[in-house]
PDB file of C-alpha atoms and ligand atoms in Angstrom:
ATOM      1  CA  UNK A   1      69.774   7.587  82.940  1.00 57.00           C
ATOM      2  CA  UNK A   2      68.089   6.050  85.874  1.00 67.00           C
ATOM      3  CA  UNK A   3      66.121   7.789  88.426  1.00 64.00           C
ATOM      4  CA  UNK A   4      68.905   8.777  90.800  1.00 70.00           C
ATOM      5  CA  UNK A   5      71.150  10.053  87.792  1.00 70.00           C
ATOM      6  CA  UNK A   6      68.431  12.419  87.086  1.00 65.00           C
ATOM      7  CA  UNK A   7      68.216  13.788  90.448  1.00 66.00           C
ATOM      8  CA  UNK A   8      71.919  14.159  90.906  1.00 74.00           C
ATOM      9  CA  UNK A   9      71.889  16.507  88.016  1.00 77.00           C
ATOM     10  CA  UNK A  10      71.670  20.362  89.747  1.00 76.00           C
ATOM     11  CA  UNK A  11      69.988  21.392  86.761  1.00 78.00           C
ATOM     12  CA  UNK A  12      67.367  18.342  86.693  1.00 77.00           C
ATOM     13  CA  UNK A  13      66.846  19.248  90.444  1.00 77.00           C
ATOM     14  CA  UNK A  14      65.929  22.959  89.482  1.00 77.00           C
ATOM     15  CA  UNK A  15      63.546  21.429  86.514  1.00 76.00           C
ATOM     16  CA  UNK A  16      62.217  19.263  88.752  1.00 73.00           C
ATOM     17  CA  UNK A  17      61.540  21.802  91.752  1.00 74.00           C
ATOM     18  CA  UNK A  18      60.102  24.465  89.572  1.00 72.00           C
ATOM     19  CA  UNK A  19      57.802  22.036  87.707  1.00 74.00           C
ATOM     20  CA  UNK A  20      55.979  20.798  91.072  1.00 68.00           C
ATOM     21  CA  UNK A  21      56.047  24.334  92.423  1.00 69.00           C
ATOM     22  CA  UNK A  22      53.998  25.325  89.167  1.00 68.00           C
ATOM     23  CA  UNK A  23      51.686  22.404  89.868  1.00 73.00           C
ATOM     24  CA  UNK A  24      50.489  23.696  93.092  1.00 68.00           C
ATOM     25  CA  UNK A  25      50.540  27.230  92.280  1.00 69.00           C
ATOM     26  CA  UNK A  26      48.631  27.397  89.210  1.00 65.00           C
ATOM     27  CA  UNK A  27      45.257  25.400  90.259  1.00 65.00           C
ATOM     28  CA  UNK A  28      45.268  28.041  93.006  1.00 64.00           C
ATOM     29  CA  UNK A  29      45.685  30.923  90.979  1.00 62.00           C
ATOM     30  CA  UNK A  30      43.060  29.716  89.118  1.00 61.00           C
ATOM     31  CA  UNK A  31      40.792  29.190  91.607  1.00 63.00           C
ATOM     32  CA  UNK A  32      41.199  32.836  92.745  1.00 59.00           C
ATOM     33  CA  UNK A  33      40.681  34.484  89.332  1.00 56.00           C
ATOM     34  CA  UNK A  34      37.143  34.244  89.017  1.00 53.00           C
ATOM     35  CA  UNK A  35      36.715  36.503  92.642  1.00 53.00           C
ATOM     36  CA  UNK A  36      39.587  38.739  91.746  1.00 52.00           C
ATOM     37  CA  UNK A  37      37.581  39.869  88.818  1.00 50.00           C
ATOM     38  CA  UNK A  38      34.380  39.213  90.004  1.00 50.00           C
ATOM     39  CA  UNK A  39      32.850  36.790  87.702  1.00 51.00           C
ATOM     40  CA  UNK A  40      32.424  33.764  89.968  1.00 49.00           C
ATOM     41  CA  UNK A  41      29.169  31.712  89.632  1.00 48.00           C
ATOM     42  CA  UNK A  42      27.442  29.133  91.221  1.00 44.00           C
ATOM     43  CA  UNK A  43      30.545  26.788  93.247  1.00 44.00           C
ATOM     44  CA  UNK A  44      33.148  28.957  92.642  1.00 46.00           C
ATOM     45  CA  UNK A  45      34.479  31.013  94.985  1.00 60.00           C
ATOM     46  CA  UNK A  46      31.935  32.730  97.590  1.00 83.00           C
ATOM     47  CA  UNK A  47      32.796  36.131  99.105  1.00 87.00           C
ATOM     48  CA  UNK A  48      30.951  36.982 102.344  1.00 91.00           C
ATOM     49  CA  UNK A  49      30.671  40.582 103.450  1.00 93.00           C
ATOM     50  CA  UNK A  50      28.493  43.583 102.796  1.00 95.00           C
ATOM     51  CA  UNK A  51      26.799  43.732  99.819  1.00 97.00           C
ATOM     52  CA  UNK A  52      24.327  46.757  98.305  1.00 97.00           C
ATOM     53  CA  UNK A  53      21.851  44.495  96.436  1.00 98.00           C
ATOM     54  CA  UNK A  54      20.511  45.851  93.344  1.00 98.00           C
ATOM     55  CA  UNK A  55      17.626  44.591  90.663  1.00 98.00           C
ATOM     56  CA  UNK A  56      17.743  45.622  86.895  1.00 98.00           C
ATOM     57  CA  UNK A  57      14.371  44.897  85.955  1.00 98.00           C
ATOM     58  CA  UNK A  58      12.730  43.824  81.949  1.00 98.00           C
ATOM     59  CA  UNK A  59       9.356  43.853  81.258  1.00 98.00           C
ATOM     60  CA  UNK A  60       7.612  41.807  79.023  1.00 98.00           C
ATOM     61  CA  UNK A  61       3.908  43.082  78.052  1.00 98.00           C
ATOM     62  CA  UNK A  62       1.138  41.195  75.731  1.00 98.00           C
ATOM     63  CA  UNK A  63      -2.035  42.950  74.890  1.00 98.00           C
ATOM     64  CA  UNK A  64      -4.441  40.992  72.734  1.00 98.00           C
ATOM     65  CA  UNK A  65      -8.372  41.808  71.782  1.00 98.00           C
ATOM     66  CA  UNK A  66     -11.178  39.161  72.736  1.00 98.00           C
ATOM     67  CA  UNK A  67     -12.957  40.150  69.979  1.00 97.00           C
ATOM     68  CA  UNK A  68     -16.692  39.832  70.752  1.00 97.00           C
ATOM     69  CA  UNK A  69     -17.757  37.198  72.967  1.00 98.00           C
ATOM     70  CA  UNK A  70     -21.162  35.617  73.230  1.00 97.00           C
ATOM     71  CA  UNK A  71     -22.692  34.776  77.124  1.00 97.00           C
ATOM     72  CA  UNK A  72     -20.535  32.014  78.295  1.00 98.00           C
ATOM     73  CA  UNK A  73     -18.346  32.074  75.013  1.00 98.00           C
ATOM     74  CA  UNK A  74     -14.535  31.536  76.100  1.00 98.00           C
ATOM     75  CA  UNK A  75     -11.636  32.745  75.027  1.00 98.00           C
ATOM     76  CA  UNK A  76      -8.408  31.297  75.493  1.00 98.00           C
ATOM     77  CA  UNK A  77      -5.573  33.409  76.003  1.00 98.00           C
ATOM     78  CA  UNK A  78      -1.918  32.407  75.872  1.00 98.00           C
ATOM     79  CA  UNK A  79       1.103  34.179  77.305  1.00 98.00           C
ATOM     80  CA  UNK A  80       4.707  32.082  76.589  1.00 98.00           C
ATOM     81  CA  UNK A  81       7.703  32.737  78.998  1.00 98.00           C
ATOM     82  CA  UNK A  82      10.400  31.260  77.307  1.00 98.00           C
ATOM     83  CA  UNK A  83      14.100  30.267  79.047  1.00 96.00           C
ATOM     84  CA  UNK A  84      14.988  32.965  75.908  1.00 96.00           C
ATOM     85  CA  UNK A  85      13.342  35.519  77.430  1.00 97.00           C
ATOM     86  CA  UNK A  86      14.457  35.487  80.833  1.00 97.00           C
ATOM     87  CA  UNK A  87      18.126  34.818  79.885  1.00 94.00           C
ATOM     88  CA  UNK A  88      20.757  33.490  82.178  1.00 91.00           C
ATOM     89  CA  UNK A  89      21.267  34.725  85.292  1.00 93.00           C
ATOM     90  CA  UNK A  90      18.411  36.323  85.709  1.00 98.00           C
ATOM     91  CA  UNK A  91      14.706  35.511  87.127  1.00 98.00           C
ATOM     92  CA  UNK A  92      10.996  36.090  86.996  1.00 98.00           C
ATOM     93  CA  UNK A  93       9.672  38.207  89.804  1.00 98.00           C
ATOM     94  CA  UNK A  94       5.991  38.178  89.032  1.00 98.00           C
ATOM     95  CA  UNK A  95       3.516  37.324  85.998  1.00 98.00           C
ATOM     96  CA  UNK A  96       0.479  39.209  85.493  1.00 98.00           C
ATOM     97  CA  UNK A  97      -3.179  39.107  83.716  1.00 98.00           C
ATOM     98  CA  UNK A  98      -5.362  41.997  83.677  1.00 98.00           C
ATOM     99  CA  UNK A  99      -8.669  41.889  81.612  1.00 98.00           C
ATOM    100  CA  UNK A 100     -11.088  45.407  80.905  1.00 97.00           C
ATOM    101  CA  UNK A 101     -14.004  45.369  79.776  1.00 96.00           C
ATOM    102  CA  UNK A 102     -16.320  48.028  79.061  1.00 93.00           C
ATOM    103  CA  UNK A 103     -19.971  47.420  78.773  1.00 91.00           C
ATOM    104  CA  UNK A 104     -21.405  50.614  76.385  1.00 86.00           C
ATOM    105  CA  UNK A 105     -23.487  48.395  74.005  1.00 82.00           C
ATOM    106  CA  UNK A 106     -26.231  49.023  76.581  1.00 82.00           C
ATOM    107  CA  UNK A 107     -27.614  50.569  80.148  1.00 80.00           C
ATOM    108  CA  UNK A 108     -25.911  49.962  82.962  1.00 76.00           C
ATOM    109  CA  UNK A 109     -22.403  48.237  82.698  1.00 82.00           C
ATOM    110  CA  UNK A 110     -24.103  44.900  83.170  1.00 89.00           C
ATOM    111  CA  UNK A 111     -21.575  42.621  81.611  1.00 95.00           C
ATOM    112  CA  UNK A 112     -19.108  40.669  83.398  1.00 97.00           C
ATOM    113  CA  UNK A 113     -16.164  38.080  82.936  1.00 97.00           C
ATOM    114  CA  UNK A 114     -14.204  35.497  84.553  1.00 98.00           C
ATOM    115  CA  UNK A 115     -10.875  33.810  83.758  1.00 98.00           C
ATOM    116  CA  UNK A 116      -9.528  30.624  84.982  1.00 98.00           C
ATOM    117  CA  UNK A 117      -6.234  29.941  84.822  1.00 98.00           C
ATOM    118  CA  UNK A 118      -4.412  26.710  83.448  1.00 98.00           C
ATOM    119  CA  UNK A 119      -0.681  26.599  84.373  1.00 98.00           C
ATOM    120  CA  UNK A 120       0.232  22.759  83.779  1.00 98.00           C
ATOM    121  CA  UNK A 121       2.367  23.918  80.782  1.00 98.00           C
ATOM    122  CA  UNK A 122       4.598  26.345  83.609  1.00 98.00           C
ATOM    123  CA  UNK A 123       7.182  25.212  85.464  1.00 98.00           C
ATOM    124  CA  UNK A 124       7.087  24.805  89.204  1.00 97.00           C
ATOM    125  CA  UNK A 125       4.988  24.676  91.838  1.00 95.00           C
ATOM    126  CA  UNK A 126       2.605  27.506  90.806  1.00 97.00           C
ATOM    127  CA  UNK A 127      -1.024  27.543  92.658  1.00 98.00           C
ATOM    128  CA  UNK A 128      -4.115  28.369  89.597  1.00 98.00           C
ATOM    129  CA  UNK A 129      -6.458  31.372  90.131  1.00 98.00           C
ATOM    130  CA  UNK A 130      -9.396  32.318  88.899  1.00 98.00           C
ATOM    131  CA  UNK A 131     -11.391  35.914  89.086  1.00 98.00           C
ATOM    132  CA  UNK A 132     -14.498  37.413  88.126  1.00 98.00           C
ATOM    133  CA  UNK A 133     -15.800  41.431  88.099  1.00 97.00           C
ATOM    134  CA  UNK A 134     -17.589  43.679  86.312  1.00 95.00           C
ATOM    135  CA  UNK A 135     -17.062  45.798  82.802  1.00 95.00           C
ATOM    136  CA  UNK A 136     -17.404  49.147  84.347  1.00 86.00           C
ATOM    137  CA  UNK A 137     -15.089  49.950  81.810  1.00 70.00           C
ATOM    138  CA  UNK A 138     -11.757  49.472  84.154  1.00 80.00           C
ATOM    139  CA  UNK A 139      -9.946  45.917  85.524  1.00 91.00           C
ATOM    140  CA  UNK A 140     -12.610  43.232  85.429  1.00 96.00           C
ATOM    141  CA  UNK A 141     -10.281  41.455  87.213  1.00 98.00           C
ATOM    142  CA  UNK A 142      -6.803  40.535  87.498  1.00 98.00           C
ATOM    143  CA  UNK A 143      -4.512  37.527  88.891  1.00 98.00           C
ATOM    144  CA  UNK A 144      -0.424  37.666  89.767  1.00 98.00           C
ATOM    145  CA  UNK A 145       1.481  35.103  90.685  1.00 98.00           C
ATOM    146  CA  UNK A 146       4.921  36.647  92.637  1.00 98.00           C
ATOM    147  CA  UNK A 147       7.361  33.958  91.563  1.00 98.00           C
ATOM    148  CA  UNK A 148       9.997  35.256  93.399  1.00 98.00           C
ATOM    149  CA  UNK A 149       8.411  35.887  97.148  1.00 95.00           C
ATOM    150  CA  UNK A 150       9.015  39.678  98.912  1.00 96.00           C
ATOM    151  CA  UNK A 151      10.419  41.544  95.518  1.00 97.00           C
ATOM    152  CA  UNK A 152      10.128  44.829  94.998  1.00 96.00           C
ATOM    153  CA  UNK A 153      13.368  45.569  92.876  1.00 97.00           C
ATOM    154  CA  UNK A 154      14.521  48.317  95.678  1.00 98.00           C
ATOM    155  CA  UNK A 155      18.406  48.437  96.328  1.00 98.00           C
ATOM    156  CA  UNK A 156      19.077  47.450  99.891  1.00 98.00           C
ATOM    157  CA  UNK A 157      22.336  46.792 102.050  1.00 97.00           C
ATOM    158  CA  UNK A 158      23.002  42.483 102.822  1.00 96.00           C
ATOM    159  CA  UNK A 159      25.912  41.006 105.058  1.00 95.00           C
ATOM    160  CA  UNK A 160      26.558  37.844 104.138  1.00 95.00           C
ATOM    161  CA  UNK A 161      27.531  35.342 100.857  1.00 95.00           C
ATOM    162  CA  UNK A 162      27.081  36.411  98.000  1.00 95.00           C
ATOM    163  CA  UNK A 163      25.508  32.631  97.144  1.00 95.00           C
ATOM    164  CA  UNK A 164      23.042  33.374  99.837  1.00 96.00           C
ATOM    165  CA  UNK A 165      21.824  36.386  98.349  1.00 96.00           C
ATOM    166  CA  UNK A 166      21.723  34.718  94.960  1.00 95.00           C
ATOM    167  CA  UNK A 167      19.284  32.364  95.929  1.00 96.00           C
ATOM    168  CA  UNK A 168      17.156  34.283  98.007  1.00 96.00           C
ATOM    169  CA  UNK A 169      16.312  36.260  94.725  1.00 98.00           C
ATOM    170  CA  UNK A 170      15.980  32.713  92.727  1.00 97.00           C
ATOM    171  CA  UNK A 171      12.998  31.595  91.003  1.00 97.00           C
ATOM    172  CA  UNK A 172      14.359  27.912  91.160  1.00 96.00           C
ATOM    173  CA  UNK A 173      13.421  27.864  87.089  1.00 97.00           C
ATOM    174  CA  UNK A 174       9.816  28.153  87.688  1.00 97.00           C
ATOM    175  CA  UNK A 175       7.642  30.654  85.656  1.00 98.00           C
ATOM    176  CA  UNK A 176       8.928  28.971  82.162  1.00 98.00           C
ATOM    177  CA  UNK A 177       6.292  27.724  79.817  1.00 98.00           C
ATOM    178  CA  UNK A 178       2.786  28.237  78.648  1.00 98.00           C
ATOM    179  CA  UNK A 179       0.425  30.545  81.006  1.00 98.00           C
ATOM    180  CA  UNK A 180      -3.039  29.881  79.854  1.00 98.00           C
ATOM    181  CA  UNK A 181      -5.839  32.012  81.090  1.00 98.00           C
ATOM    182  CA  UNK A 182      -9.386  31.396  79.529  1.00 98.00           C
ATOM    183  CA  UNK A 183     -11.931  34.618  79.878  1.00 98.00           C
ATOM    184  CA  UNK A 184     -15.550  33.127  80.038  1.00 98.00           C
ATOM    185  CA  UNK A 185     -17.978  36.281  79.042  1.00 98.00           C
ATOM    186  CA  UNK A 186     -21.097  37.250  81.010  1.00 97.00           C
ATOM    187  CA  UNK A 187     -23.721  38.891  78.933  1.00 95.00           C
ATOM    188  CA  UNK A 188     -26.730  40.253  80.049  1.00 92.00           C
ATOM    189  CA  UNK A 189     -29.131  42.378  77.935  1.00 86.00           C
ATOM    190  CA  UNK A 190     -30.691  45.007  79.431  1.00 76.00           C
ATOM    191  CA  UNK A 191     -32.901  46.304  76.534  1.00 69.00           C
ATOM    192  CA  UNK A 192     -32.446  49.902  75.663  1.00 65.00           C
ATOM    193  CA  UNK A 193     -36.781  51.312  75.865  1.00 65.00           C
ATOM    194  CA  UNK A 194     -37.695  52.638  72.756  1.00 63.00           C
ATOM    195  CA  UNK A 195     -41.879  54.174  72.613  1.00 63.00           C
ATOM    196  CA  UNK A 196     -43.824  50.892  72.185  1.00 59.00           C
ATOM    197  CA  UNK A 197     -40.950  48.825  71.763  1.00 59.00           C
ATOM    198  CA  UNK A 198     -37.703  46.895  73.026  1.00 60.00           C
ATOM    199  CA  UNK A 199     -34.282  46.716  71.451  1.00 64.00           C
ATOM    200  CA  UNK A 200     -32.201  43.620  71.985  1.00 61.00           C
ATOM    201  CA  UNK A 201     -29.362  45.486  72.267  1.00 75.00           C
ATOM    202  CA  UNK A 202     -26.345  43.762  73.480  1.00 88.00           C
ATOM    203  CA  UNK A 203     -25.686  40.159  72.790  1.00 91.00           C
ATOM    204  CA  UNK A 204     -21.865  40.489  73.026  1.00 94.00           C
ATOM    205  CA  UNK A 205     -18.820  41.667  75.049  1.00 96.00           C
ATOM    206  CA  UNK A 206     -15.401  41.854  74.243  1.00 97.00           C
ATOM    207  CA  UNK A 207     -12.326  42.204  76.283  1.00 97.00           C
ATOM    208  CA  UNK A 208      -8.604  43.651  76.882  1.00 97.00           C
ATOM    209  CA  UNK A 209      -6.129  41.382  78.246  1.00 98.00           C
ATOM    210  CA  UNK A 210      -2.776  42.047  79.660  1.00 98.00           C
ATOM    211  CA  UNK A 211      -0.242  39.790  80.389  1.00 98.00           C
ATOM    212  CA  UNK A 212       2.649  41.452  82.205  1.00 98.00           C
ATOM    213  CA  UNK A 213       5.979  39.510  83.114  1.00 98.00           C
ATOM    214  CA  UNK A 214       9.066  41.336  85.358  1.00 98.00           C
ATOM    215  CA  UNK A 215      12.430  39.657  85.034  1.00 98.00           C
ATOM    216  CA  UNK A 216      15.268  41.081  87.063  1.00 98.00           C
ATOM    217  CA  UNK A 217      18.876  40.239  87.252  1.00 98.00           C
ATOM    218  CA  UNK A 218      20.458  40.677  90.913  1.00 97.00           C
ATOM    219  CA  UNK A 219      23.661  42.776  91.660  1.00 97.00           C
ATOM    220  CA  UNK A 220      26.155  43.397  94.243  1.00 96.00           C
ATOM    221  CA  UNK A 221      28.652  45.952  94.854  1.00 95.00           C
ATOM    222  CA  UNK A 222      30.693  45.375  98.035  1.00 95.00           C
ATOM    223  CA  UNK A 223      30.263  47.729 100.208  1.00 93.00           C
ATOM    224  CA  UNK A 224      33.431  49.501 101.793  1.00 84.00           C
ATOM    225  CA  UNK A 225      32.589  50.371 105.672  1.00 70.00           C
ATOM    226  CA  UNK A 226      35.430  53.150 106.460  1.00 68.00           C
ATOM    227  CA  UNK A 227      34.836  54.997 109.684  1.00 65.00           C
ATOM    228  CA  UNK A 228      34.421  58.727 109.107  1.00 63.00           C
ATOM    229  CA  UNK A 229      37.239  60.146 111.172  1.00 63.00           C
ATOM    230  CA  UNK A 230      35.771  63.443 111.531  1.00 66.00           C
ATOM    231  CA  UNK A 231      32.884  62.021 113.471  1.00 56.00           C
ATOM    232  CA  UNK A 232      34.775  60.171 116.206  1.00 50.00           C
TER     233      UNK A 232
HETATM  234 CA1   CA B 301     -24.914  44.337  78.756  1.00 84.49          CA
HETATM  235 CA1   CA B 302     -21.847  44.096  76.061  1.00 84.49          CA
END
């Protein structure tokens, strides 16, 4: 059977016609699927309109111990933020080290400490910090870096894309990796008077660190803007 054969044949014709109407029509069903049911990503289809924008938020907490520290003695604390962690489709909003100390070995809360950070093992553009204070028995100090710039995990009404609102929330995969944060004691002795003599009484200082990570995943829920007849 040659080609014109074929198409003389009514029920060839029919074949034919329904097979390139299935062509066309099921790439675009397809394509729609994914926004019909809401689970479009990244490239797929992108609905604008009004959105109410809300976080679910994970914490991630680390406490660890010093243990006694001599004067100028560091010790090097390590906080890892693995891609297992945050989990797809989601993103770091902040990372946070606090350190305590408290400074009863002797008079007068005279300790101190310091911490420098090290983030060449983290992802992205990330500025290093460093801080210094006092054990009064509180926060020596404390550094956070705010990964993702202006969160505060409050729900809040957007018009727009949803892929715009995506990646204003994104932490463009930064915040992954090793956060290293050495704590440098400061130990001064203020000897403790005893009748005739002096004690030595504090040659150490140990201290509580905190490393505190929020991850949030981003959702939207279209919002449905029907005029309130009883108003008007
Ligand atoms: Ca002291
Ligand atoms: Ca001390």
């Amino acid at each position: 059977m040659d080609m014109q054969e074929f198409f003389q044949d009514r029920r060839n014709q029919a074949m034919f016609g329904g097979t390139v109407l299935f062509m066309f029509i099921f790439p675009i069903y397809f394509a729609l699927v994914p926004s019909l049911v809401g689970l479009d990503g990244a490239g797929a289809s992108d609905s604008s309109g009004t959105w109410e924008v809300s976080f679910t938020e994970e914490m991630f907490t680390q406490t660890e111990n010093s243990q006694e520290l001599s004067d100028g003695e560091t010790y090097e604390s390590i906080f890892l933020l693995t891609e297992e962690m945050i989990g797809e489709n989601r993103n770091v909003a902040s990372v946070t080290i606090e350190v305590s100390c408290n400074d009863n070995d002797d008079v007068g809360f005279n300790d101190g400490g310091s911490g420098d950070s090290d983030l060449a093992g983290v992802s992205g553009e990330l500025q290093d910090q460093s801080a210094s204070g006092d054990c009064g028995g509180g926060n020596a100090f404390s550094m956070t870096w705010n990964i993702v710039e202006g969160y505060d995990g409050v729900t809040y009404e957007a018009e727009g894309k949803m892929s715009d609102i995506t990646s204003r929330w994104s932490d463009n995969e930064s915040a992954r990796g090793e956060w290293y944060v050495g704590v440098t004691a400061e130990v001064v002795d203020n000897p403790v008077p005893i009748v005739g003599s002096f004690v030595n009484s504090d040659d150490s200082q140990d201290y509580d660190i905190t490393w505190t990570a929020i991850v949030f995943e981003v959702s939207m829920e279209p919002v449905l803007n029907i005029a309130d007849p009883t108003t008007e």
